CSV table of C-alpha atoms in Angstrom, one decimal:
chain,number,residue,atom,x,y,z
A,1,MET,CA,0.0,0.0,0.0
A,2,THR,CA,1.4,3.4,-0.9
A,3,TRP,CA,0.4,6.8,0.4
A,4,ASP,CA,-1.1,9.1,-2.2
A,5,TRP,CA,-0.5,12.7,-1.5
A,6,ASN,CA,-2.5,13.7,-4.5
A,7,ALA,CA,-5.6,12.1,-2.9
A,8,VAL,CA,-4.9,14.1,0.3
A,9,GLN,CA,-4.7,17.3,-1.7
A,10,ASP,CA,-7.9,16.6,-3.6
A,11,PHE,CA,-9.7,15.8,-0.3
A,12,MET,CA,-8.6,18.8,1.7
A,13,PRO,CA,-11.2,21.3,0.3
A,14,ARG,CA,-13.9,18.9,1.4
A,15,PHE,CA,-12.2,18.3,4.7
A,16,TRP,CA,-12.3,22.0,5.5
A,17,ASP,CA,-16.0,22.2,4.7
A,18,GLY,CA,-16.7,19.2,6.8
A,19,LEU,CA,-14.5,20.6,9.7
A,20,VAL,CA,-16.6,23.8,9.7
A,21,VAL,CA,-19.8,21.8,9.9
A,22,THR,CA,-18.4,19.6,12.7
A,23,LEU,CA,-17.2,22.5,14.8
A,24,GLU,CA,-20.5,24.3,14.3
A,25,ALA,CA,-22.5,21.3,15.4
A,26,LEU,CA,-20.2,20.8,18.4
A,27,ALA,CA,-20.4,24.4,19.5
A,28,LEU,CA,-24.1,24.8,19.2
A,29,GLY,CA,-24.8,21.4,20.6
A,30,SER,CA,-22.6,22.1,23.6
A,31,LEU,CA,-24.4,25.4,24.3
A,32,ILE,CA,-27.8,23.7,24.1
A,33,SER,CA,-26.6,20.8,26.4
A,34,PHE,CA,-25.1,23.2,29.0
A,35,ALA,CA,-28.0,25.5,29.1
A,36,LEU,CA,-30.8,22.9,29.0
A,37,GLY,CA,-28.9,20.7,31.4
A,38,LEU,CA,-28.9,23.5,34.0
A,39,VAL,CA,-32.6,24.0,33.4
A,40,TRP,CA,-33.3,20.3,34.0
A,41,ALA,CA,-31.1,20.4,37.2
A,42,LEU,CA,-32.9,23.4,38.6
A,43,LEU,CA,-36.4,22.0,37.8
A,44,MET,CA,-35.5,18.7,39.5
A,45,ARG,CA,-34.8,20.7,42.7
A,46,THR,CA,-38.2,22.4,42.8
A,47,PRO,CA,-40.5,21.4,45.7
A,48,THR,CA,-43.4,20.8,43.3
A,49,ARG,CA,-43.8,17.1,42.6
A,50,TRP,CA,-45.7,17.8,39.4
A,51,VAL,CA,-42.7,19.6,38.0
A,52,ARG,CA,-40.1,17.1,39.1
A,53,TRP,CA,-41.9,14.0,37.9
A,54,PRO,CA,-42.4,14.9,34.2
A,55,VAL,CA,-38.8,16.3,34.0
A,56,GLY,CA,-37.5,13.1,35.5
A,57,VAL,CA,-39.4,10.9,33.1
A,58,VAL,CA,-38.4,12.9,30.0
A,59,THR,CA,-34.7,13.1,30.9
A,60,GLU,CA,-34.5,9.4,31.9
A,61,PHE,CA,-36.2,8.4,28.6
A,62,VAL,CA,-33.7,10.6,26.6
A,63,ARG,CA,-30.7,9.2,28.5
A,64,ASP,CA,-31.8,5.6,28.1
A,65,THR,CA,-32.4,5.7,24.3
A,66,PRO,CA,-29.7,5.8,21.7
A,67,LEU,CA,-28.7,9.1,20.2
A,68,LEU,CA,-29.0,7.5,16.7
A,69,VAL,CA,-32.7,6.6,17.3
A,70,GLN,CA,-33.4,10.2,18.6
A,71,LEU,CA,-31.8,11.7,15.4
A,72,PHE,CA,-33.9,9.5,13.2
A,73,PHE,CA,-37.0,10.4,15.1
A,74,LEU,CA,-36.3,14.2,15.0
A,75,PHE,CA,-35.4,14.1,11.3
A,76,TYR,CA,-38.0,11.7,9.9
A,77,VAL,CA,-41.0,11.7,12.3
A,78,LEU,CA,-41.3,15.4,13.3
A,79,PRO,CA,-42.0,16.5,9.7
A,80,GLU,CA,-45.0,14.2,9.7
A,81,TRP,CA,-46.3,16.4,12.6
A,82,GLY,CA,-45.7,19.6,10.6
A,83,LEU,CA,-42.3,20.5,12.2
A,84,THR,CA,-39.5,20.5,9.6
A,85,LEU,CA,-36.0,21.6,10.3
A,86,SER,CA,-32.8,21.6,8.3
A,87,ALA,CA,-30.6,18.5,8.7
A,88,LEU,CA,-27.9,20.5,10.6
A,89,ALA,CA,-30.4,22.1,12.9
A,90,THR,CA,-32.0,18.7,13.7
A,91,GLY,CA,-28.5,17.3,14.4
A,92,VAL,CA,-27.6,20.2,16.7
A,93,ILE,CA,-30.9,19.9,18.6
A,94,GLY,CA,-30.5,16.1,18.8
A,95,ILE,CA,-27.0,16.2,20.2
A,96,GLY,CA,-27.8,19.1,22.6
A,97,LEU,CA,-30.9,17.4,23.9
A,98,HIS,CA,-29.3,14.1,24.4
A,99,TYR,CA,-26.3,15.4,26.3
A,100,SER,CA,-28.3,17.8,28.3
A,101,THR,CA,-29.6,14.8,30.3
A,102,TYR,CA,-26.0,14.0,31.2
A,103,THR,CA,-24.9,17.5,32.0
A,104,MET,CA,-28.0,17.7,34.2
A,105,GLN,CA,-26.5,15.1,36.5
A,106,VAL,CA,-23.2,17.0,36.5
A,107,TYR,CA,-24.9,20.2,37.6
A,108,ARG,CA,-26.8,18.4,40.2
A,109,ALA,CA,-23.7,16.9,41.7
A,110,GLY,CA,-22.0,20.3,41.6
A,111,ILE,CA,-25.0,22.0,43.4
A,112,GLU,CA,-25.1,19.3,46.0
A,113,ALA,CA,-21.4,19.7,46.6
A,114,VAL,CA,-21.8,23.4,47.7
A,115,PRO,CA,-21.3,23.4,51.5
A,116,ALA,CA,-24.5,23.8,53.5
A,117,GLY,CA,-23.0,26.8,55.2
A,118,GLN,CA,-23.3,28.7,52.0
A,119,TRP,CA,-27.1,28.1,52.0
A,120,GLU,CA,-27.3,29.1,55.6
A,121,ALA,CA,-25.4,32.3,55.1
A,122,ALA,CA,-27.6,33.3,52.2
A,123,THR,CA,-30.7,32.6,54.4
A,124,ALA,CA,-29.2,34.6,57.3
A,125,LEU,CA,-28.6,37.6,55.0
A,126,SER,CA,-32.3,37.3,53.8
A,127,LEU,CA,-31.2,37.0,50.2
A,128,PRO,CA,-34.0,36.4,47.7
A,129,ALA,CA,-34.0,32.9,46.2
A,130,MET,CA,-33.0,34.1,42.7
A,131,ARG,CA,-30.1,36.1,44.0
A,132,THR,CA,-29.0,33.2,46.2
A,133,TRP,CA,-28.8,30.9,43.1
A,134,ARG,CA,-27.3,33.5,40.8
A,135,ALA,CA,-24.7,35.0,43.2
A,136,VAL,CA,-23.9,32.3,45.7
A,137,ILE,CA,-24.8,28.7,44.6
A,138,LEU,CA,-24.3,28.5,40.8
A,139,PRO,CA,-20.9,30.2,40.6
A,140,GLN,CA,-19.5,27.7,43.1
A,141,ALA,CA,-21.3,24.8,41.6
A,142,ILE,CA,-20.3,25.5,38.0
A,143,ARG,CA,-16.7,26.0,39.0
A,144,ARG,CA,-16.7,22.5,40.4
A,145,VAL,CA,-18.2,20.8,37.3
A,146,VAL,CA,-16.1,22.4,34.5
A,147,PRO,CA,-13.9,19.3,34.1
A,148,ALA,CA,-16.9,16.9,33.9
A,149,LEU,CA,-18.6,19.2,31.4
A,150,GLY,CA,-15.4,19.3,29.3
A,151,ASN,CA,-15.5,15.5,29.1
A,152,TYR,CA,-18.9,15.7,27.5
A,153,VAL,CA,-17.7,18.2,25.0
A,154,ILE,CA,-15.2,15.7,23.8
A,155,ALA,CA,-17.8,13.0,23.8
A,156,MET,CA,-20.1,15.2,21.7
A,157,LEU,CA,-17.3,15.7,19.2
A,158,LYS,CA,-16.8,12.0,18.8
A,159,ASP,CA,-20.6,11.6,18.3
A,160,THR,CA,-20.8,14.2,15.5
A,161,PRO,CA,-20.2,11.5,12.8
A,162,MET,CA,-23.7,10.2,13.7
A,163,LEU,CA,-25.1,13.2,12.0
A,164,MET,CA,-24.2,11.6,8.7
A,165,VAL,CA,-27.2,9.3,9.0
A,166,ILE,CA,-29.5,12.4,8.6
A,167,THR,CA,-27.6,13.7,5.6
A,168,VAL,CA,-25.3,16.2,7.5
A,169,LEU,CA,-21.9,16.0,5.7
A,170,GLU,CA,-19.5,16.6,8.6
A,171,MET,CA,-15.9,15.5,8.4
A,172,LEU,CA,-16.5,11.7,8.3
A,173,GLY,CA,-19.5,12.1,5.9
A,174,ARG,CA,-17.4,14.0,3.4
A,175,ALA,CA,-14.5,11.5,3.8
A,176,ARG,CA,-16.9,8.7,3.1
A,177,LEU,CA,-18.4,10.4,0.1
A,178,PHE,CA,-14.9,11.2,-1.3
A,179,SER,CA,-13.8,7.6,-0.7
A,180,GLN,CA,-16.8,6.2,-2.6
A,181,GLN,CA,-16.3,8.5,-5.5
A,182,HIS,CA,-12.5,8.0,-5.9
A,183,PHE,CA,-12.1,4.5,-4.4
A,184,GLN,CA,-9.4,5.8,-2.0
A,185,PHE,CA,-10.1,5.2,1.7
A,186,THR,CA,-6.8,5.3,3.5
A,187,GLU,CA,-5.9,8.9,3.0
A,188,PRO,CA,-9.2,10.7,3.8
A,189,LEU,CA,-10.0,8.4,6.8
A,190,THR,CA,-6.5,9.0,8.1
A,191,VAL,CA,-6.9,12.7,7.8
A,192,ILE,CA,-10.2,12.6,9.6
A,193,GLY,CA,-8.7,10.4,12.4
A,194,VAL,CA,-5.8,12.9,12.9
A,195,ALA,CA,-8.2,15.8,12.9
A,196,PHE,CA,-10.3,14.2,15.7
A,197,ILE,CA,-7.3,13.6,17.8
A,198,LEU,CA,-6.0,17.2,17.4
A,199,ILE,CA,-9.4,18.8,18.1
A,200,SER,CA,-9.9,16.6,21.2
A,201,TYR,CA,-6.4,17.4,22.4
A,202,LEU,CA,-6.8,21.2,21.9
A,203,ALA,CA,-10.2,21.1,23.6
A,204,SER,CA,-8.7,19.3,26.6
A,205,LEU,CA,-5.9,21.9,26.8
A,206,LEU,CA,-8.5,24.8,26.7
A,207,LEU,CA,-10.6,23.1,29.4
A,208,ARG,CA,-7.6,22.6,31.6
A,209,ALA,CA,-6.7,26.3,31.2
A,210,LEU,CA,-10.3,27.3,32.0
A,211,GLU,CA,-10.3,25.0,35.1
A,212,ARG,CA,-7.1,26.6,36.4
A,213,ARG,CA,-8.5,30.1,35.9
A,214,LEU,CA,-11.7,29.3,37.7
A,215,VAL,CA,-9.8,27.7,40.7
A,216,ARG,CA,-7.9,30.9,41.4
């Protein structure tokens, strides 16, 4: 087997297009999962049973079903109900919703790790509940959970190739299409593998830097 640099050169324009789609899906999916996960975690702490119960059922169902099934459902079933989204928007929502059920558990652990004295101090100062959460509890909780949230960012990156099944041509999708058209598999798949390694490594470095900054 010989390495064909011409194949790499021919593939690179498609690779850059796929990289943009991958990073876009990762960034938007991460934002949805972080924001929605925090919402789930806060709703699960409400004293109202009729709020906690539906949230618990929905998040448990999402967490216990495969992401692939959820993507198929969002892309192929929702249009039958009159809700049609682009393939990329569907993929972003699918990834964000799926991982929000995991980030919810991360936030919950971070909130429970805040010392009881912090709650008591906020009560002694007669702080409103909203201000207690915003100024006392959440800053401490989020600082504790940054490493765990970072792990899910990398997990989401590795799941972006699943978007190929709903016609989103991210990096692996474009490599597969190129390979089928040119009957060259080694070069594009190697490029994609190296790209995933580099992106994951850079993301881990950024997350470590953020973690160090928050610990100060």
